Coordinates of C-alpha atoms in Angstrom, one line a residue:
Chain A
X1176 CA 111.0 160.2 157.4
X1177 CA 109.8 157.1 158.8
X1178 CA 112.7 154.4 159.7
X1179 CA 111.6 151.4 157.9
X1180 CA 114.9 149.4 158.3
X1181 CA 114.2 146.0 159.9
X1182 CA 114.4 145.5 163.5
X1183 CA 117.9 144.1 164.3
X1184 CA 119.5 145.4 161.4
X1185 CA 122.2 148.3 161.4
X1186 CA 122.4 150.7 158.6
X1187 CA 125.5 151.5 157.9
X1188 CA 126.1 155.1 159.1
X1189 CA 128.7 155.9 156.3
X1190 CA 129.4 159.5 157.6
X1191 CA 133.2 160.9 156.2
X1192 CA 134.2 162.7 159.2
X1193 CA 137.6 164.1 160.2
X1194 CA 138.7 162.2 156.7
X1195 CA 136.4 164.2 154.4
X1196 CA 138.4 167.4 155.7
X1197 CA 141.7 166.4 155.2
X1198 CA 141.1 164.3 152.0
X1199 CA 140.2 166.7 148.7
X1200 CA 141.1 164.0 146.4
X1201 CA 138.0 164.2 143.4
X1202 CA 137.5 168.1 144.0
X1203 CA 138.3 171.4 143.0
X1204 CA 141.1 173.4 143.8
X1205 CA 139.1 175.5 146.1
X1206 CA 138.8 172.2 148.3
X1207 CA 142.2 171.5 148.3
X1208 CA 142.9 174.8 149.6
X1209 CA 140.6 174.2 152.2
X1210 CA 142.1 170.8 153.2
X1211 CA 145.3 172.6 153.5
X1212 CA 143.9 175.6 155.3
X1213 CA 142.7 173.3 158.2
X1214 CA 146.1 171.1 158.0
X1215 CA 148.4 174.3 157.9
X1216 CA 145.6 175.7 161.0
X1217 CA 146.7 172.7 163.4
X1218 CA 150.2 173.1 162.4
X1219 CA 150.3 177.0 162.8
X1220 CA 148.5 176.3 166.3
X1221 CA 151.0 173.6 167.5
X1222 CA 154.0 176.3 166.7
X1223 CA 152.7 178.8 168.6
X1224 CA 151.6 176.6 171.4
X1225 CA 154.8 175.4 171.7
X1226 CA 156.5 178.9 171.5
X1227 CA 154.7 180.3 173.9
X1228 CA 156.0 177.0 175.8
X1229 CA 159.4 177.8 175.1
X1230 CA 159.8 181.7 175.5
X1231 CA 158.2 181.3 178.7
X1232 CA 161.0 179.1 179.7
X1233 CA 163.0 182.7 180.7
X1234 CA 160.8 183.7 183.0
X1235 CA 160.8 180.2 184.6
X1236 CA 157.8 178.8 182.7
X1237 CA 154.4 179.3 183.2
X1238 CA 154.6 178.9 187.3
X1239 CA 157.5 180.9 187.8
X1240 CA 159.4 178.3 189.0
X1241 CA 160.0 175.7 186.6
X1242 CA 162.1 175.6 183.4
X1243 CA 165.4 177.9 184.0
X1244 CA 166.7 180.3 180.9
X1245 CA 169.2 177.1 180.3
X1246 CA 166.4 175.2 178.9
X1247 CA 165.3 178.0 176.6
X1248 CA 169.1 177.6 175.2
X1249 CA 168.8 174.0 175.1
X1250 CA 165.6 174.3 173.0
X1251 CA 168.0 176.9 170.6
X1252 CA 169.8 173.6 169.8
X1253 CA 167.2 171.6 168.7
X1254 CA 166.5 174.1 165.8
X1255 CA 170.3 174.6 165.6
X1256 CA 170.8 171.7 162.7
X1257 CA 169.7 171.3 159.4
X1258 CA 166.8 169.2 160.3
X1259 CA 165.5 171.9 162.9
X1260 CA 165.9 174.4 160.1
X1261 CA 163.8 172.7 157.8
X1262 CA 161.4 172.3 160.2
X1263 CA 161.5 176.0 160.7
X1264 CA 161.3 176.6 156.8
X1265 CA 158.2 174.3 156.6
X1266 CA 156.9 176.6 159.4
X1267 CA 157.5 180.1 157.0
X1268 CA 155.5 178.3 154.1
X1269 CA 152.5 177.2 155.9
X1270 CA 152.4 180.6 158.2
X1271 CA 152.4 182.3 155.0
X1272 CA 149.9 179.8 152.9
X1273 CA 147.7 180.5 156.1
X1274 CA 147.9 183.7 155.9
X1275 CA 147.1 184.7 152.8
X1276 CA 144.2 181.9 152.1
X1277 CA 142.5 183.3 154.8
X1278 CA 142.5 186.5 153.6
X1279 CA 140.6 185.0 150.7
X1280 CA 138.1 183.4 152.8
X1281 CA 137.4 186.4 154.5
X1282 CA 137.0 188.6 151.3
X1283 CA 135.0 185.5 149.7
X1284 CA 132.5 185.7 152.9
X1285 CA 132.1 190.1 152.2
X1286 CA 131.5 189.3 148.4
X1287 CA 134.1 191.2 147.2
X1288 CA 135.7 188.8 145.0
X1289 CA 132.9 187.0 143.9
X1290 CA 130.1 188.2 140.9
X1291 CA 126.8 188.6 141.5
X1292 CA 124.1 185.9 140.7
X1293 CA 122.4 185.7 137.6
X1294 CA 121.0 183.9 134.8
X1295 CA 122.6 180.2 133.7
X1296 CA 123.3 179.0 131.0
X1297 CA 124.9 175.2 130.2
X1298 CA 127.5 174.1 130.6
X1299 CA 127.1 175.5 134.0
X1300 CA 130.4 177.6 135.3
X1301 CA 130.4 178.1 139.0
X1302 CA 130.5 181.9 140.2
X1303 CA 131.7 180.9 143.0
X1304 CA 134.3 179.1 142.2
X1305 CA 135.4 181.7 139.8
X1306 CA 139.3 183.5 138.7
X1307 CA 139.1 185.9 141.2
X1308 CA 139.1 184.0 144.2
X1309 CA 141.0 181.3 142.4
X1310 CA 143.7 183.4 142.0
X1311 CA 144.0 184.3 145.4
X1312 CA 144.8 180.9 146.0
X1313 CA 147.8 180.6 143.7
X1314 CA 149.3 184.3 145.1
X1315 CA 148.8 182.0 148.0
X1316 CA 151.1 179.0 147.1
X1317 CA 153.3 181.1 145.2
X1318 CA 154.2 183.8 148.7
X1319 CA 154.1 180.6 150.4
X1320 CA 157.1 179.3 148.2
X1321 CA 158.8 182.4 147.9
X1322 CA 159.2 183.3 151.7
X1323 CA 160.0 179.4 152.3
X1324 CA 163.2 179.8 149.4
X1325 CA 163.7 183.1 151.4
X1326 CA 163.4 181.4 154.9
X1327 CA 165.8 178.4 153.6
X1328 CA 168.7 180.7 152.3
X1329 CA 168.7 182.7 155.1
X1330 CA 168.9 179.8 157.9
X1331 CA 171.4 177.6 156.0
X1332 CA 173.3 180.3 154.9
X1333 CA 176.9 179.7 156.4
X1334 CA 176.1 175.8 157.4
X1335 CA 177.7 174.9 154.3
Chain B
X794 CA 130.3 145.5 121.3
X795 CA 132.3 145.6 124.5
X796 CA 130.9 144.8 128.1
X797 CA 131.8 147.5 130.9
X798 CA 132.8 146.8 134.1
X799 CA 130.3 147.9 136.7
X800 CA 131.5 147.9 140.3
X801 CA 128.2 148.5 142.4
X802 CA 128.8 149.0 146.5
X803 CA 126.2 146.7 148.0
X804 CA 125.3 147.0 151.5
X805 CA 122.0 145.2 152.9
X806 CA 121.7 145.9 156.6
X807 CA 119.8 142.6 157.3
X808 CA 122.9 140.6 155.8
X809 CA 126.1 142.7 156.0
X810 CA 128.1 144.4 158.6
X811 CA 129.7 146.6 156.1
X812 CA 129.3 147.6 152.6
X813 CA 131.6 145.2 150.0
X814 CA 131.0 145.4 146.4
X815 CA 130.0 143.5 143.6
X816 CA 130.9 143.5 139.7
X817 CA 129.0 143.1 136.6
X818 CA 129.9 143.0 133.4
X819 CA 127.3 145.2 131.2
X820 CA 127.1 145.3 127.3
X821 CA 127.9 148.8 126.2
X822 CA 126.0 150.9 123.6
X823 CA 126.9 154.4 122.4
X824 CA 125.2 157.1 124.5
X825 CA 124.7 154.6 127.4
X826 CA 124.4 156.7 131.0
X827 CA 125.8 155.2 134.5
X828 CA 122.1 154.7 135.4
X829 CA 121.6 153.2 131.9
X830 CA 124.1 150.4 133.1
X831 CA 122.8 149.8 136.4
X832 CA 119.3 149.2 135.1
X833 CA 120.7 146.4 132.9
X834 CA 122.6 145.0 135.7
X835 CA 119.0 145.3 137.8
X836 CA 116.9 143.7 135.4
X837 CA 119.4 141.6 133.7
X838 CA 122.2 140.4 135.8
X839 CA 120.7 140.9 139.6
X840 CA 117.4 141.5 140.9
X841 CA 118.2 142.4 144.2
X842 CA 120.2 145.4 143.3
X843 CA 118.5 148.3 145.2
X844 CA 118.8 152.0 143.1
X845 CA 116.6 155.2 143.4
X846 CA 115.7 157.0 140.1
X847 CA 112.7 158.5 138.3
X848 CA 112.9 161.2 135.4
X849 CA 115.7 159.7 133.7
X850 CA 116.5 163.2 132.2
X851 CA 118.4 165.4 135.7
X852 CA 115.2 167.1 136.4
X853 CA 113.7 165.2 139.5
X854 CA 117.1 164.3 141.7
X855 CA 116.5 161.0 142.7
X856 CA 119.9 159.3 141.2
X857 CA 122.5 161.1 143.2
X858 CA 125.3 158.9 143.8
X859 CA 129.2 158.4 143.9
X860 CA 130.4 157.8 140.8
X861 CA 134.1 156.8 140.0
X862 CA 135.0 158.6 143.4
X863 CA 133.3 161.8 142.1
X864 CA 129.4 162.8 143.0
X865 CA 126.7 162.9 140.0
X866 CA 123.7 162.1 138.8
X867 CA 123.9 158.6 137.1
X868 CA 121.2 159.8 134.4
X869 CA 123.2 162.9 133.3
X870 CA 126.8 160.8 133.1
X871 CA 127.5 158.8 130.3
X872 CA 129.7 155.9 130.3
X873 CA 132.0 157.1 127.7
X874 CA 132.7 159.9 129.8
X875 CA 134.3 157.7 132.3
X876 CA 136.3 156.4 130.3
X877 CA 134.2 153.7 129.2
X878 CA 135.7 150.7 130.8
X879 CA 135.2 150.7 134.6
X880 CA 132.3 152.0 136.4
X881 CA 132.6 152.2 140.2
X882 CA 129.0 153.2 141.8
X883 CA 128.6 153.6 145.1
X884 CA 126.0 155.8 147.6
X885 CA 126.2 159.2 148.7
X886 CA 128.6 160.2 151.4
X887 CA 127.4 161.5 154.8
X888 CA 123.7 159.7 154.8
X889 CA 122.9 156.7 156.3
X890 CA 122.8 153.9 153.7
X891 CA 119.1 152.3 153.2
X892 CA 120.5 149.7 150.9
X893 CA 123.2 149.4 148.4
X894 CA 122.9 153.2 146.6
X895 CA 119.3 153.9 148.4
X896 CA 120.2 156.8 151.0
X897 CA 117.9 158.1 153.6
X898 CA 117.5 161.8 152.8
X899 CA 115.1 162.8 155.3
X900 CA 117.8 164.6 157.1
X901 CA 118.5 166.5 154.2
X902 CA 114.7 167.5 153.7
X903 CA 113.9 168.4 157.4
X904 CA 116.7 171.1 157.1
X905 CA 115.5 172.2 154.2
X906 CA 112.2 172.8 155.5
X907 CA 114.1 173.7 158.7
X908 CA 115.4 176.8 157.1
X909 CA 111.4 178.0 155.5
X910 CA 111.8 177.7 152.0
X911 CA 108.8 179.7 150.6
X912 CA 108.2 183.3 150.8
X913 CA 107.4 184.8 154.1
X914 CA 104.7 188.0 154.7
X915 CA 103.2 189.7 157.2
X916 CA 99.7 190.3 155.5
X917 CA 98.9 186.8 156.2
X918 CA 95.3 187.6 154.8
X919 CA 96.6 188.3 151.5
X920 CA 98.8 185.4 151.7
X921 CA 95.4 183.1 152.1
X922 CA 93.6 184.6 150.1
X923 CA 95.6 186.8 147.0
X924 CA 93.8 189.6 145.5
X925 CA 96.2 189.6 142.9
X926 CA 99.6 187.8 141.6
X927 CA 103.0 188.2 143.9
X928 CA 105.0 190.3 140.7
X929 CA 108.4 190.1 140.2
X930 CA 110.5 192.5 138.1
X931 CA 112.7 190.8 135.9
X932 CA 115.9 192.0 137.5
X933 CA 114.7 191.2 140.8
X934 CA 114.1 187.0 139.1
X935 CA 117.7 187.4 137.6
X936 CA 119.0 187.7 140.9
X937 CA 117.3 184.4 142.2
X938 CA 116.7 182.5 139.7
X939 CA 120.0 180.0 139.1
X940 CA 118.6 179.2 143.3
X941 CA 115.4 178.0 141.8
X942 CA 116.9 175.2 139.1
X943 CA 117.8 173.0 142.7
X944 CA 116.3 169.7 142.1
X945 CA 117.2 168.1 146.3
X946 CA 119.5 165.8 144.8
X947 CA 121.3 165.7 147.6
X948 CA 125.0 166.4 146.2
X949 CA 125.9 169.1 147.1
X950 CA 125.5 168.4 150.9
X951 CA 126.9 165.0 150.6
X952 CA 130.1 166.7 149.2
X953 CA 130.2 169.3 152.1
X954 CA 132.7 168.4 154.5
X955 CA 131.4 169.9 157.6
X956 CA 128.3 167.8 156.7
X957 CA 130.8 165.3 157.5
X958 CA 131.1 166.2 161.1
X959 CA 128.5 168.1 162.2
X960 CA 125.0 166.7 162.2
X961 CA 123.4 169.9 162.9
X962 CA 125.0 172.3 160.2
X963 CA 121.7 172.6 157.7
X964 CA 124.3 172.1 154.8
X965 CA 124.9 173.8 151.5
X966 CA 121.2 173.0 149.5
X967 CA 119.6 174.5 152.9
X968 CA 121.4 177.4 153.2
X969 CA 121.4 177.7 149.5
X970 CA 117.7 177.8 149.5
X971 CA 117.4 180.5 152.7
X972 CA 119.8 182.9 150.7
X973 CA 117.3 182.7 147.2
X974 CA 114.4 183.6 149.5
X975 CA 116.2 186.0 151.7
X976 CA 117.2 188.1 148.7
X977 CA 113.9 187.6 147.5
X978 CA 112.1 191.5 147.2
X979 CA 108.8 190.4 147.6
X980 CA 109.9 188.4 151.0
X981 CA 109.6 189.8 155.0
X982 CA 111.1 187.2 156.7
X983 CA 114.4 188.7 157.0
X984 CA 114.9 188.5 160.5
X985 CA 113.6 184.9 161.2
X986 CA 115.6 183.4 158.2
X987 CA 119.3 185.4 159.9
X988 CA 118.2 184.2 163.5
X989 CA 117.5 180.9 162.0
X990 CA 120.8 180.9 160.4
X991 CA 123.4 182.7 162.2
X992 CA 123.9 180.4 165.3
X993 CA 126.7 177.8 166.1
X994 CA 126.3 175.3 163.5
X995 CA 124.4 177.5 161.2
X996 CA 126.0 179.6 158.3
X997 CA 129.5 180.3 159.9
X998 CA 130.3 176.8 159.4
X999 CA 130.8 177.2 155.8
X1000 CA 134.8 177.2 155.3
X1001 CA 134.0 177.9 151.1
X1002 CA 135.7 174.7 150.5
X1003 CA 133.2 175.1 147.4
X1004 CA 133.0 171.4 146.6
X1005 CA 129.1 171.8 146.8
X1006 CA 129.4 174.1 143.2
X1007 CA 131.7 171.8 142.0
X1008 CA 129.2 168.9 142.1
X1009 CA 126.2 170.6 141.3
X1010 CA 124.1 169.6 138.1
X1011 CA 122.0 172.1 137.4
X1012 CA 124.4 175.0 137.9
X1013 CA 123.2 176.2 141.3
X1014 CA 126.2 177.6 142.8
X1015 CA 125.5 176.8 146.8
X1016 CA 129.0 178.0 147.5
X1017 CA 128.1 181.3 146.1
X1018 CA 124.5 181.7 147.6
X1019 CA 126.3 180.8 151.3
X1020 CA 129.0 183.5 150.7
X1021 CA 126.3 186.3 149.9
X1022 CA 124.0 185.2 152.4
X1023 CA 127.3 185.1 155.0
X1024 CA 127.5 189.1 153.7
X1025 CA 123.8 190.1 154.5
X1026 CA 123.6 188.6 157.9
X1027 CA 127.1 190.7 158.8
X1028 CA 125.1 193.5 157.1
X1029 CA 122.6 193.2 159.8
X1030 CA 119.9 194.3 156.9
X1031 CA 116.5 192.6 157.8
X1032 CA 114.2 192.9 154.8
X1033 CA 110.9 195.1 155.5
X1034 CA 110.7 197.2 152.9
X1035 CA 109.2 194.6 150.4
X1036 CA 105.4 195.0 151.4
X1037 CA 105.7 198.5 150.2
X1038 CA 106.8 197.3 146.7
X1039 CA 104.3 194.6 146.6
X1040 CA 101.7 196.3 147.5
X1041 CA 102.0 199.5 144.5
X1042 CA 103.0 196.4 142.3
X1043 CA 99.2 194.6 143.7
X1044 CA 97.7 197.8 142.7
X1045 CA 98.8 198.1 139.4
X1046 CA 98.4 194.4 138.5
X1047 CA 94.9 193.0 137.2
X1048 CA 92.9 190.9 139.4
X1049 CA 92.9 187.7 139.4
X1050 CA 90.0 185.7 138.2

């Protein structure tokens, strides 16, 4: 399509970015899950990053020469507090979440928990946004609470 | 009779840096639609209001727009629906705004052309020139058919996220539109449409966040289409078989005159 806008002037470029990823506010449930799916991602990544940062401290980091085992016991003490445990708790509920959305995803992309196309009628329902998959989603949520309550009674248990 | 409050995002790219908005205050009637209001506001209240519509009736696409933070067609939402009080319209996300709701879709087309929306054959003879009708089976339709009710409104892809961030991902009316011909019996095409579609920023960047079914007005089900068609390029099927069927189907059929 031809630009017609008038030289000098700027259309305004009003792309969502990043934003449109992390904000589901206005959609369905199967966005949400998606924000959270990318959100829990990052957060999954940065735990593992920084695990295999911190286990690598006994064998004296990644050149051989740096961190000593000390430093892996001084990380032990960071998590060794109620704040570190939540963190770790927090950790156990989005693994899990992660986990078990993108199960879903990949069973959505085969087609096994979707129904087949066919004829419409209004209102319009959405086979693809239909119970099946839907409540994959909530199994989700819910193993994501249950292994956090888990997670949380096991790690405080004594600090009381 | 009450007045409505009608919040319309104005942006003029001669005048503005940045899109601000403007209210109006529009005397409600019973059955009113968003576009309904904005019309009155147009003619009535401010000429220089710039809006895209035609049909009036959800059958041609052209009013796609934000509406109260959610994307619709302003001729098939009603005020009442809204509550009835506060209208908030504002353009479609992820195009470039023309001026105040006018949005330049020719992105939007170009992949959709991009991706060959029409059938593909190899007897390009009888393509030219058809001895007889392209017959369909009515199961074979069923299994198309809700692809065909797309009007190019445009929602669906300005609700996609990755749309958001990646210019070159065709988007969920595109891809929508390859799986309907891909699973099409009478079409060859197979191969070109996967290697047209499974590439970096082609199908794969679907994440189902399914917001492109969620918005649709006429019951299309992108998410759906992109999920199947994600399915038959893993299957690694490339259509060929349909010139057989077409052809006994040709032979049977009565000329055409």
């Amino acid at each position: 399509m031809a630009d017609n806008t008038p030289k000098g002037a700027e259309r305004a470029k009003n792309k969502r970015g990043i934003w449109g990823w992390i904000n589901p506010y206005h959609y369905n449930l199967e966005r949400w899950a998606y924000a959270f799916q990318r959100i829990t991602g990052v957060a999954v990544l940065a735990y593992v990053l920084g695990h295999l940062g911190d286990t690598s401290f006994f064998v004296g980091g990644p050149t051989g020469s740096g961190p000593s085992p000390s430093s892996w016991d001084f990380i032990g003490t960071i998590f060794e507090n109620s704040f570190g445990h939540l963190i770790l708790v927090l950790v156990v509920l989005v693994l899990v979440f992660h986990g078990v959305n993108g199960i879903r995803l990949i069973l959505a992309e085969f087609g096994f928990i979707l129904k087949k196309p066919s004829k419409i009628e209004y209102p319009y329902k959405a086979k693809g946004l239909g119970s099946g998959q839907k409540y994959l989603i909530w199994i989700g949520i819910a193993a994501g609470v249950a292994a956090a309550v888990w997670a949380f009674l096991v790690l405080f248990e004594g600090m009381g | 009779m009450t007045d409505v409050r009608l919040l319309v995002q104005r942006f003029d790219p001669l005048t503005d840096e940045k899109p601000r908005f403007a209210e109006y205050s529009v005397p409600k009637r019973e059955g009113m639609t968003v576009l309904d209001a904005l019309l009155y506001a147009r003619d009535y209240l401010d000429h220089s209001i710039a809006l895209r519509f035609s049909c009036r009736q959800a059958s041609c696409g052209s009013c796609g727009m934000k509406i109260n933070g959610r994307l619709r067609l302003a001729c098939y939402t009603q005020v009442e629906e809204l509550g009835g009080e506060k209208v908030v319209a504002q353009p479609m996300d992820n195009f470039e705004i023309i001026k105040d709701l006018v949005t330049d879709l020719g992105s939007f087309f170009a992949k959709h052309k991009q991706l060959m929306p029409y059938v593909l054959r190899s007897d390009s003879q009888e393509m030219d020139h058809p001895s007889a009708e392209f017959l369909m089976k009515p199961e074979e339709l069923e299994k198309v058919l809700q692809f065909t009710y797309c009007i190019k409104c445009g929602l669906c892809t300005s609700s996609c996220p990755t749309v958001g961030t990646d210019a070159l991902f065709p988007g969920p009316q595109a891809l929508a539109q390859a799986y309907r011909y891909l699973s099409d019996e009478r079409d060859e095409g197979g191969k070109r449409r996967i290697d047209a579609l499974d590439t970096a920023h082609g199908v794969w960047r679907c994440h189902y966040a399914g917001s492109c079914s969620a918005v649709c007005p006429k019951g299309v089900d992108p998410a759906l289409g992109i999920q199947l068609l994600k399915r038959h390029v893993m299957s690694g099927k490339a259509r060929s078989e349909g010139a057989e069927v077409w052809k006994q189907q040709a032979a049977a059929a009565p000329p055409l005159k």
